């Protein structure tokens, strides 16, 4: 089996003149992808077809939308905006008159190619007859290389006119088409959370869905309680303002299981914040130093076993990708050394529940790499920042998006680089990388993917493939297969 | 001209006479990139004085350099005084002016083949701008340099209406002060 490579699967393009796209987020069920950026809009795409389903633009946001996050149940979005506010939107099917909607068949303004196609201009449809090499340019060169271009147009137009189904997009049962196109989506504003004194850099729902964490250039992290999935703005209440960082907080991430947050800051540190189980107060339980510049992004290891605490991944302006490990406190270490393996699992489990303020956490660097290691050696061309890192859902790989334009994937345990894609966004800086939340690409997803996976797997039969999404300064989001 | 409510940090700057003849070099199409960049930033007006950055020796032709593999163009500027409160503003003006002139595209062509990617074809890499305060010429030279090279901070600053207006005031192309330069 040859080395892994990142193969471009889809390109999500809206023609707003190459405005920086900052963030891309998969919905929890991996059906939808949301993007947002400096064009002051947020867009929601069907992750299977690359079809633009809806969004908010047209002046609703006066400043950059920096991140977008999905709620646990997948019906709400939290948007972090440079105007200092966090907005919560509810998704609904169908085209409503209330919110500004980007419809898939809009002729998008600013398209330099001036094509007047009325077909879903945001669509990049994988046509099985052409194969993976096809890159569809939406308004520009048309569906390049598409032997079945007329068929593609007809299929999308027909689906666009179809009645609106009421459930989540699914694969069609009759097998006539590889996927069923989702109807238009509308976003309704539920709540506007104010309080941060400057740009909000990140907003993220907890895995449980009961909390929302936000962070800002005002150096603080705020914790909000979310009510049930209702429409009421009073569902959201700020329960903690966490001060400690001495500079902007660039981004944050939730621990997969605990009520715990890691925040990345312009002050070159990562801070971990926990909720004390005794008095319910949030406090800073650790400060991780080791980056030589701004820490841009953090991600926890998904919990894949009980044998160790989730590790932490960080990426920074010093071009480094770092994995941190929690050092077991001495008291538990003594206990573990006397116990059998079964008992040590038990004591670890109790360790998981007993964090409190009196127990100091110490985190150590497990490994670190320079993202552009093979380009180093020129003193005047220092490392370029790593803007975004993420951990694969299976736990085996970590990915890094870099200012040098590359997306790289590393083995999470050996730190070896397993795949890289330079010029991932036409040479532009890559701002965000996110693994698809589910490991296995459904076998019946698309003929083109199945064919390609089979070609790569050879005799190995059914093979898992990982998918990543990235967003870049070229204004596009791209979906990649790790094969 | 905008009037400032606070007194300028340096009420009596040293103003250099700028030779008009030296202008011819940067205008031709095949002039080196560093010269073309200097050409667009030399006439930026200092935020506090009716003089250009060149006249105040904030930037000189030597301020603009290229790295060994042409990955970066560095602009090193010297604030007029070590405690100049407008140093960040000068850096923002330089960035905005170079961006407006579209001398350094931030997006390249679509990758032709995957084979080229594997070789790491560095010739196709884009050239990017770095702006920094000359070491030691400002009390906060490191902090200012860091924020001028944090693209998120720069973007947010230029989205700020008041800051944006000040930057536009400074970079609007205008001829240097009259021949009786003070």
mmCIF file of N, CA and C in Angstrom, chain A residues 5-8 18 22 38 40 63-64 66 82 135 137 199 201 217 247-248 250 266-268 293-294 296 375-376 378 380-382 384 387 403-405 420-423 425-429 431 473-474 478, chain B residues 66-72 74 105-111 113-114 116-126 128 130 142-153 155-161 164:
data_model
loop_
_atom_site.group_PDB
_atom_site.id
_atom_site.type_symbol
_atom_site.label_atom_id
_atom_site.label_comp_id
_atom_site.label_asym_id
_atom_site.label_seq_id
_atom_site.Cartn_x
_atom_site.Cartn_y
_atom_site.Cartn_z
ATOM 1 N N UNK A 5 -2.568 9.788 0.544
ATOM 2 C CA UNK A 5 -2.574 11.100 -0.058
ATOM 3 C C UNK A 5 -3.934 11.753 0.147
ATOM 4 N N UNK A 6 -3.921 13.057 0.051
ATOM 5 C CA UNK A 6 -5.148 13.826 0.155
ATOM 6 C C UNK A 6 -5.624 14.114 -1.261
ATOM 7 N N UNK A 7 -6.810 13.658 -1.541
ATOM 8 C CA UNK A 7 -7.367 13.829 -2.871
ATOM 9 C C UNK A 7 -8.551 14.777 -2.766
ATOM 10 N N UNK A 8 -8.571 15.770 -3.615
ATOM 11 C CA UNK A 8 -9.678 16.714 -3.544
ATOM 12 C C UNK A 8 -10.953 16.063 -4.014
ATOM 13 N N UNK A 18 -13.063 36.023 -3.961
ATOM 14 C CA UNK A 18 -11.911 35.535 -3.206
ATOM 15 C C UNK A 18 -11.767 36.140 -1.829
ATOM 16 N N UNK A 22 -12.943 31.777 6.615
ATOM 17 C CA UNK A 22 -12.241 31.523 7.861
ATOM 18 C C UNK A 22 -12.505 30.144 8.435
ATOM 19 N N UNK A 38 -14.774 36.337 5.680
ATOM 20 C CA UNK A 38 -14.617 37.780 5.609
ATOM 21 C C UNK A 38 -15.619 38.428 4.663
ATOM 22 N N UNK A 40 -18.549 38.285 5.177
ATOM 23 C CA UNK A 40 -19.614 38.634 6.112
ATOM 24 C C UNK A 40 -20.872 37.826 5.869
ATOM 25 N N UNK A 63 -19.638 42.772 10.008
ATOM 26 C CA UNK A 63 -18.235 42.441 10.158
ATOM 27 C C UNK A 63 -18.045 40.966 9.794
ATOM 28 N N UNK A 64 -16.780 40.596 9.723
ATOM 29 C CA UNK A 64 -16.423 39.208 9.444
ATOM 30 C C UNK A 64 -17.133 38.246 10.394
ATOM 31 N N UNK A 66 -16.453 34.851 12.022
ATOM 32 C CA UNK A 66 -15.180 34.156 12.205
ATOM 33 C C UNK A 66 -15.317 32.653 12.329
ATOM 34 N N UNK A 82 -17.128 39.461 14.299
ATOM 35 C CA UNK A 82 -16.206 40.505 14.730
ATOM 36 C C UNK A 82 -16.924 41.736 15.272
ATOM 37 N N UNK A 135 -12.915 18.728 -11.513
ATOM 38 C CA UNK A 135 -13.130 19.853 -10.612
ATOM 39 C C UNK A 135 -14.119 20.767 -11.286
ATOM 40 N N UNK A 137 -15.994 24.049 -11.905
ATOM 41 C CA UNK A 137 -15.975 25.472 -11.628
ATOM 42 C C UNK A 137 -17.385 25.981 -11.800
ATOM 43 N N UNK A 199 -13.907 41.846 19.138
ATOM 44 C CA UNK A 199 -14.275 40.775 18.212
ATOM 45 C C UNK A 199 -14.397 39.427 18.924
ATOM 46 N N UNK A 201 -13.946 35.628 18.597
ATOM 47 C CA UNK A 201 -13.117 34.808 17.725
ATOM 48 C C UNK A 201 -13.655 33.402 17.554
ATOM 49 N N UNK A 217 -11.139 38.855 21.531
ATOM 50 C CA UNK A 217 -9.924 39.647 21.662
ATOM 51 C C UNK A 217 -9.888 40.363 23.006
ATOM 52 N N UNK A 247 -3.798 38.127 26.585
ATOM 53 C CA UNK A 247 -4.004 38.681 25.246
ATOM 54 C C UNK A 247 -5.232 38.016 24.631
ATOM 55 N N UNK A 248 -5.493 38.345 23.361
ATOM 56 C CA UNK A 248 -6.649 37.783 22.646
ATOM 57 C C UNK A 248 -6.738 36.277 22.840
ATOM 58 N N UNK A 250 -7.820 33.255 20.819
ATOM 59 C CA UNK A 250 -8.058 33.034 19.396
ATOM 60 C C UNK A 250 -9.120 31.984 19.135
ATOM 61 N N UNK A 266 -3.270 34.522 21.877
ATOM 62 C CA UNK A 266 -2.214 35.384 21.336
ATOM 63 C C UNK A 266 -1.079 35.553 22.348
ATOM 64 N N UNK A 267 -1.330 35.198 23.609
ATOM 65 C CA UNK A 267 -0.279 35.314 24.628
ATOM 66 C C UNK A 267 0.636 34.083 24.639
ATOM 67 N N UNK A 268 0.555 33.265 23.609
ATOM 68 C CA UNK A 268 1.428 32.106 23.383
ATOM 69 C C UNK A 268 1.144 30.923 24.303
ATOM 70 N N UNK A 293 4.959 31.444 19.833
ATOM 71 C CA UNK A 293 4.166 32.538 19.296
ATOM 72 C C UNK A 293 2.702 32.247 19.597
ATOM 73 N N UNK A 294 1.833 33.055 19.033
ATOM 74 C CA UNK A 294 0.391 32.873 19.191
ATOM 75 C C UNK A 294 -0.010 31.416 18.998
ATOM 76 N N UNK A 296 -2.950 29.309 17.787
ATOM 77 C CA UNK A 296 -4.126 29.612 16.974
ATOM 78 C C UNK A 296 -5.280 28.649 17.203
ATOM 79 N N UNK A 375 10.706 22.416 4.483
ATOM 80 C CA UNK A 375 11.034 23.690 3.849
ATOM 81 C C UNK A 375 11.957 24.533 4.700
ATOM 82 N N UNK A 376 12.303 24.007 5.869
ATOM 83 C CA UNK A 376 13.086 24.840 6.762
ATOM 84 C C UNK A 376 14.545 24.868 6.341
ATOM 85 N N UNK A 378 16.120 27.922 5.894
ATOM 86 C CA UNK A 378 16.446 29.263 5.432
ATOM 87 C C UNK A 378 16.089 30.228 6.549
ATOM 88 N N UNK A 380 15.872 33.306 6.878
ATOM 89 C CA UNK A 380 15.005 34.463 6.695
ATOM 90 C C UNK A 380 13.606 34.071 6.256
ATOM 91 N N UNK A 381 13.361 32.789 6.139
ATOM 92 C CA UNK A 381 12.013 32.363 5.780
ATOM 93 C C UNK A 381 11.504 31.497 6.910
ATOM 94 N N UNK A 382 11.131 32.153 7.982
ATOM 95 C CA UNK A 382 10.799 31.434 9.188
ATOM 96 C C UNK A 382 9.515 30.653 9.000
ATOM 97 N N UNK A 384 5.907 29.380 8.999
ATOM 98 C CA UNK A 384 4.643 30.091 8.828
ATOM 99 C C UNK A 384 3.616 29.498 9.788
ATOM 100 N N UNK A 387 -2.691 27.572 11.377
ATOM 101 C CA UNK A 387 -3.888 28.279 11.807
ATOM 102 C C UNK A 387 -4.927 27.372 12.445
ATOM 103 N N UNK A 403 -0.307 28.404 6.994
ATOM 104 C CA UNK A 403 -0.217 29.601 6.174
ATOM 105 C C UNK A 403 0.600 29.372 4.915
ATOM 106 N N UNK A 404 1.356 28.309 4.868
ATOM 107 C CA UNK A 404 2.131 28.057 3.652
ATOM 108 C C UNK A 404 1.278 27.392 2.589
ATOM 109 N N UNK A 405 -0.016 27.297 2.854
ATOM 110 C CA UNK A 405 -0.948 26.828 1.840
ATOM 111 C C UNK A 405 -1.195 25.331 1.855
ATOM 112 N N UNK A 420 0.333 15.068 2.788
ATOM 113 C CA UNK A 420 0.246 16.518 2.734
ATOM 114 C C UNK A 420 -0.271 16.932 1.367
ATOM 115 N N UNK A 421 -0.932 18.049 1.364
ATOM 116 C CA UNK A 421 -1.410 18.600 0.123
ATOM 117 C C UNK A 421 -1.005 20.080 0.082
ATOM 118 N N UNK A 422 0.035 20.343 -0.677
ATOM 119 C CA UNK A 422 0.430 21.734 -0.848
ATOM 120 C C UNK A 422 -0.545 22.407 -1.809
ATOM 121 N N UNK A 423 -0.501 23.707 -1.840
ATOM 122 C CA UNK A 423 -1.393 24.427 -2.762
ATOM 123 C C UNK A 423 -2.833 23.923 -2.624
ATOM 124 N N UNK A 425 -5.312 25.332 -1.480
ATOM 125 C CA UNK A 425 -6.242 26.387 -1.873
ATOM 126 C C UNK A 425 -5.566 27.342 -2.841
ATOM 127 N N UNK A 426 -4.979 26.764 -3.864
ATOM 128 C CA UNK A 426 -4.341 27.572 -4.914
ATOM 129 C C UNK A 426 -3.242 28.456 -4.351
ATOM 130 N N UNK A 427 -2.528 27.950 -3.393
ATOM 131 C CA UNK A 427 -1.416 28.703 -2.832
ATOM 132 C C UNK A 427 -1.815 29.643 -1.711
ATOM 133 N N UNK A 428 -3.110 29.884 -1.573
ATOM 134 C CA UNK A 428 -3.552 30.789 -0.512
ATOM 135 C C UNK A 428 -3.449 30.088 0.840
ATOM 136 N N UNK A 429 -3.421 30.912 1.889
ATOM 137 C CA UNK A 429 -3.307 30.366 3.233
ATOM 138 C C UNK A 429 -4.557 29.551 3.576
ATOM 139 N N UNK A 431 -7.007 28.349 6.450
ATOM 140 C CA UNK A 431 -7.379 28.863 7.758
ATOM 141 C C UNK A 431 -8.000 27.838 8.683
ATOM 142 N N UNK A 473 -7.915 31.249 2.169
ATOM 143 C CA UNK A 473 -7.978 32.643 1.768
ATOM 144 C C UNK A 473 -8.405 32.822 0.316
ATOM 145 N N UNK A 474 -8.540 31.717 -0.410
ATOM 146 C CA UNK A 474 -9.038 31.837 -1.780
ATOM 147 C C UNK A 474 -10.557 31.878 -1.812
ATOM 148 N N UNK A 478 -12.941 23.229 0.762
ATOM 149 C CA UNK A 478 -12.710 22.039 -0.044
ATOM 150 C C UNK A 478 -12.830 20.812 0.834
ATOM 151 N N UNK B 66 13.766 41.389 -0.103
ATOM 152 C CA UNK B 66 13.174 40.091 -0.433
ATOM 153 C C UNK B 66 13.963 39.004 0.279
ATOM 154 N N UNK B 67 13.315 37.920 0.642
ATOM 155 C CA UNK B 67 14.046 36.839 1.274
ATOM 156 C C UNK B 67 14.747 35.997 0.217
ATOM 157 N N UNK B 68 15.596 35.118 0.691
ATOM 158 C CA UNK B 68 16.503 34.428 -0.222
ATOM 159 C C UNK B 68 15.771 33.601 -1.269
ATOM 160 N N UNK B 69 14.618 33.017 -0.912
ATOM 161 C CA UNK B 69 13.887 32.246 -1.907
ATOM 162 C C UNK B 69 12.637 32.987 -2.381
ATOM 163 N N UNK B 70 12.634 34.283 -2.122
ATOM 164 C CA UNK B 70 11.554 35.143 -2.592
ATOM 165 C C UNK B 70 10.198 34.712 -2.060
ATOM 166 N N UNK B 71 10.222 34.145 -0.881
ATOM 167 C CA UNK B 71 8.958 33.763 -0.275
ATOM 168 C C UNK B 71 8.286 34.961 0.392
ATOM 169 N N UNK B 72 9.095 35.863 0.903
ATOM 170 C CA UNK B 72 8.558 37.029 1.598
ATOM 171 C C UNK B 72 9.208 38.300 1.088
ATOM 172 N N UNK B 74 9.938 41.863 2.876
ATOM 173 C CA UNK B 74 9.935 42.491 4.192
ATOM 174 C C UNK B 74 9.998 43.997 4.046
ATOM 175 N N UNK B 105 -0.358 38.994 -5.077
ATOM 176 C CA UNK B 105 -1.612 38.229 -5.029
ATOM 177 C C UNK B 105 -1.571 37.188 -3.921
ATOM 178 N N UNK B 106 -2.713 36.997 -3.302
ATOM 179 C CA UNK B 106 -2.750 36.015 -2.220
ATOM 180 C C UNK B 106 -3.355 34.704 -2.664
ATOM 181 N N UNK B 107 -3.740 34.629 -3.930
ATOM 182 C CA UNK B 107 -4.270 33.389 -4.477
ATOM 183 C C UNK B 107 -3.567 33.144 -5.801
ATOM 184 N N UNK B 108 -3.179 31.902 -6.034
ATOM 185 C CA UNK B 108 -2.497 31.593 -7.279
ATOM 186 C C UNK B 108 -3.407 30.836 -8.229
ATOM 187 N N UNK B 109 -2.773 30.180 -9.177
ATOM 188 C CA UNK B 109 -3.549 29.417 -10.151
ATOM 189 C C UNK B 109 -3.946 28.081 -9.560
ATOM 190 N N UNK B 110 -4.928 27.474 -10.170
ATOM 191 C CA UNK B 110 -5.333 26.135 -9.755
ATOM 192 C C UNK B 110 -4.197 25.180 -10.068
ATOM 193 N N UNK B 111 -3.983 24.215 -9.241
ATOM 194 C CA UNK B 111 -2.881 23.269 -9.444
ATOM 195 C C UNK B 111 -3.133 22.473 -10.717
ATOM 196 N N UNK B 113 -1.325 19.733 -12.106
ATOM 197 C CA UNK B 113 -1.314 18.282 -11.912
ATOM 198 C C UNK B 113 -0.865 17.981 -10.503
ATOM 199 N N UNK B 114 -1.104 16.781 -10.088
ATOM 200 C CA UNK B 114 -0.682 16.431 -8.733
ATOM 201 C C UNK B 114 0.804 16.146 -8.668
ATOM 202 N N UNK B 116 3.225 17.883 -9.780
ATOM 203 C CA UNK B 116 3.967 19.080 -9.408
ATOM 204 C C UNK B 116 3.887 19.294 -7.904
ATOM 205 N N UNK B 117 2.756 18.936 -7.331
ATOM 206 C CA UNK B 117 2.599 19.114 -5.892
ATOM 207 C C UNK B 117 3.627 18.286 -5.146
ATOM 208 N N UNK B 118 3.849 17.058 -5.617
ATOM 209 C CA UNK B 118 4.759 16.181 -4.897
ATOM 210 C C UNK B 118 6.163 16.742 -4.882
ATOM 211 N N UNK B 119 6.570 17.385 -5.951
ATOM 212 C CA UNK B 119 7.936 17.916 -6.002
ATOM 213 C C UNK B 119 8.057 19.164 -5.144
ATOM 214 N N UNK B 120 6.954 19.676 -4.671
ATOM 215 C CA UNK B 120 7.044 20.888 -3.873
ATOM 216 C C UNK B 120 7.578 22.042 -4.700
ATOM 217 N N UNK B 121 6.925 22.295 -5.775
ATOM 218 C CA UNK B 121 7.386 23.290 -6.731
ATOM 219 C C UNK B 121 7.385 24.676 -6.100
ATOM 220 N N UNK B 122 8.531 25.069 -5.574
ATOM 221 C CA UNK B 122 8.542 26.318 -4.809
ATOM 222 C C UNK B 122 8.429 27.538 -5.699
ATOM 223 N N UNK B 123 8.697 27.357 -6.968
ATOM 224 C CA UNK B 123 8.598 28.537 -7.827
ATOM 225 C C UNK B 123 7.169 29.034 -7.916
ATOM 226 N N UNK B 124 6.218 28.133 -7.704
ATOM 227 C CA UNK B 124 4.845 28.549 -7.848
ATOM 228 C C UNK B 124 4.294 29.139 -6.564
ATOM 229 N N UNK B 125 5.104 29.184 -5.530
ATOM 230 C CA UNK B 125 4.570 29.666 -4.277
ATOM 231 C C UNK B 125 4.394 31.172 -4.347
ATOM 232 N N UNK B 126 3.412 31.616 -3.592
ATOM 233 C CA UNK B 126 3.132 33.035 -3.604
ATOM 234 C C UNK B 126 4.132 33.768 -2.728
ATOM 235 N N UNK B 128 4.691 36.783 -0.033
ATOM 236 C CA UNK B 128 3.839 37.446 0.952
ATOM 237 C C UNK B 128 4.584 38.583 1.635
ATOM 238 N N UNK B 130 5.627 40.961 4.757
ATOM 239 C CA UNK B 130 5.803 41.064 6.206
ATOM 240 C C UNK B 130 6.187 42.502 6.509
ATOM 241 N N UNK B 142 8.588 44.956 19.289
ATOM 242 C CA UNK B 142 8.234 43.546 19.136
ATOM 243 C C UNK B 142 6.724 43.360 19.134
ATOM 244 N N UNK B 143 6.034 44.062 20.053
ATOM 245 C CA UNK B 143 4.583 43.909 20.119
ATOM 246 C C UNK B 143 3.923 44.411 18.840
ATOM 247 N N UNK B 144 4.420 45.556 18.357
ATOM 248 C CA UNK B 144 3.818 46.119 17.154
ATOM 249 C C UNK B 144 4.090 45.219 15.955
ATOM 250 N N UNK B 145 5.299 44.695 15.866
ATOM 251 C CA UNK B 145 5.622 43.791 14.763
ATOM 252 C C UNK B 145 4.730 42.563 14.807
ATOM 253 N N UNK B 146 4.504 42.030 16.004
ATOM 254 C CA UNK B 146 3.670 40.830 16.101
ATOM 255 C C UNK B 146 2.258 41.107 15.600
ATOM 256 N N UNK B 147 1.674 42.230 16.017
ATOM 257 C CA UNK B 147 0.293 42.444 15.593
ATOM 258 C C UNK B 147 0.184 42.804 14.123
ATOM 259 N N UNK B 148 1.209 43.433 13.584
ATOM 260 C CA UNK B 148 1.153 43.754 12.157
ATOM 261 C C UNK B 148 1.278 42.515 11.283
ATOM 262 N N UNK B 149 1.732 41.419 11.830
ATOM 263 C CA UNK B 149 1.856 40.195 11.058
ATOM 264 C C UNK B 149 0.869 39.124 11.486
ATOM 265 N N UNK B 150 -0.117 39.511 12.276
ATOM 266 C CA UNK B 150 -1.226 38.637 12.633
ATOM 267 C C UNK B 150 -2.389 39.017 11.718
ATOM 268 N N UNK B 151 -2.668 38.184 10.731
ATOM 269 C CA UNK B 151 -3.610 38.621 9.707
ATOM 270 C C UNK B 151 -5.020 38.808 10.250
ATOM 271 N N UNK B 152 -5.348 38.102 11.321
ATOM 272 C CA UNK B 152 -6.676 38.278 11.891
ATOM 273 C C UNK B 152 -6.793 39.649 12.543
ATOM 274 N N UNK B 153 -5.756 40.035 13.262
ATOM 275 C CA UNK B 153 -5.744 41.358 13.890
ATOM 276 C C UNK B 153 -5.776 42.459 12.846
ATOM 277 N N UNK B 155 -6.940 42.268 9.762
ATOM 278 C CA UNK B 155 -8.260 42.291 9.131
ATOM 279 C C UNK B 155 -9.269 42.995 10.029
ATOM 280 N N UNK B 156 -9.249 42.653 11.318
ATOM 281 C CA UNK B 156 -10.221 43.247 12.233
ATOM 282 C C UNK B 156 -9.997 44.757 12.344
ATOM 283 N N UNK B 157 -8.730 45.165 12.364
ATOM 284 C CA UNK B 157 -8.448 46.596 12.470
ATOM 285 C C UNK B 157 -8.961 47.341 11.244
ATOM 286 N N UNK B 158 -8.759 46.764 10.074
ATOM 287 C CA UNK B 158 -9.186 47.452 8.855
ATOM 288 C C UNK B 158 -10.693 47.408 8.676
ATOM 289 N N UNK B 159 -11.380 46.531 9.431
ATOM 290 C CA UNK B 159 -12.843 46.541 9.391
ATOM 291 C C UNK B 159 -13.405 47.616 10.310
ATOM 292 N N UNK B 160 -12.580 48.108 11.201
ATOM 293 C CA UNK B 160 -13.019 49.146 12.126
ATOM 294 C C UNK B 160 -13.141 50.451 11.358
ATOM 295 N N UNK B 161 -14.317 51.010 11.356
ATOM 296 C CA UNK B 161 -14.580 52.164 10.509
ATOM 297 C C UNK B 161 -13.661 53.341 10.755
ATOM 298 N N UNK B 164 -10.162 52.520 9.644
ATOM 299 C CA UNK B 164 -10.127 52.440 8.194
ATOM 300 C C UNK B 164 -10.081 53.831 7.576
#
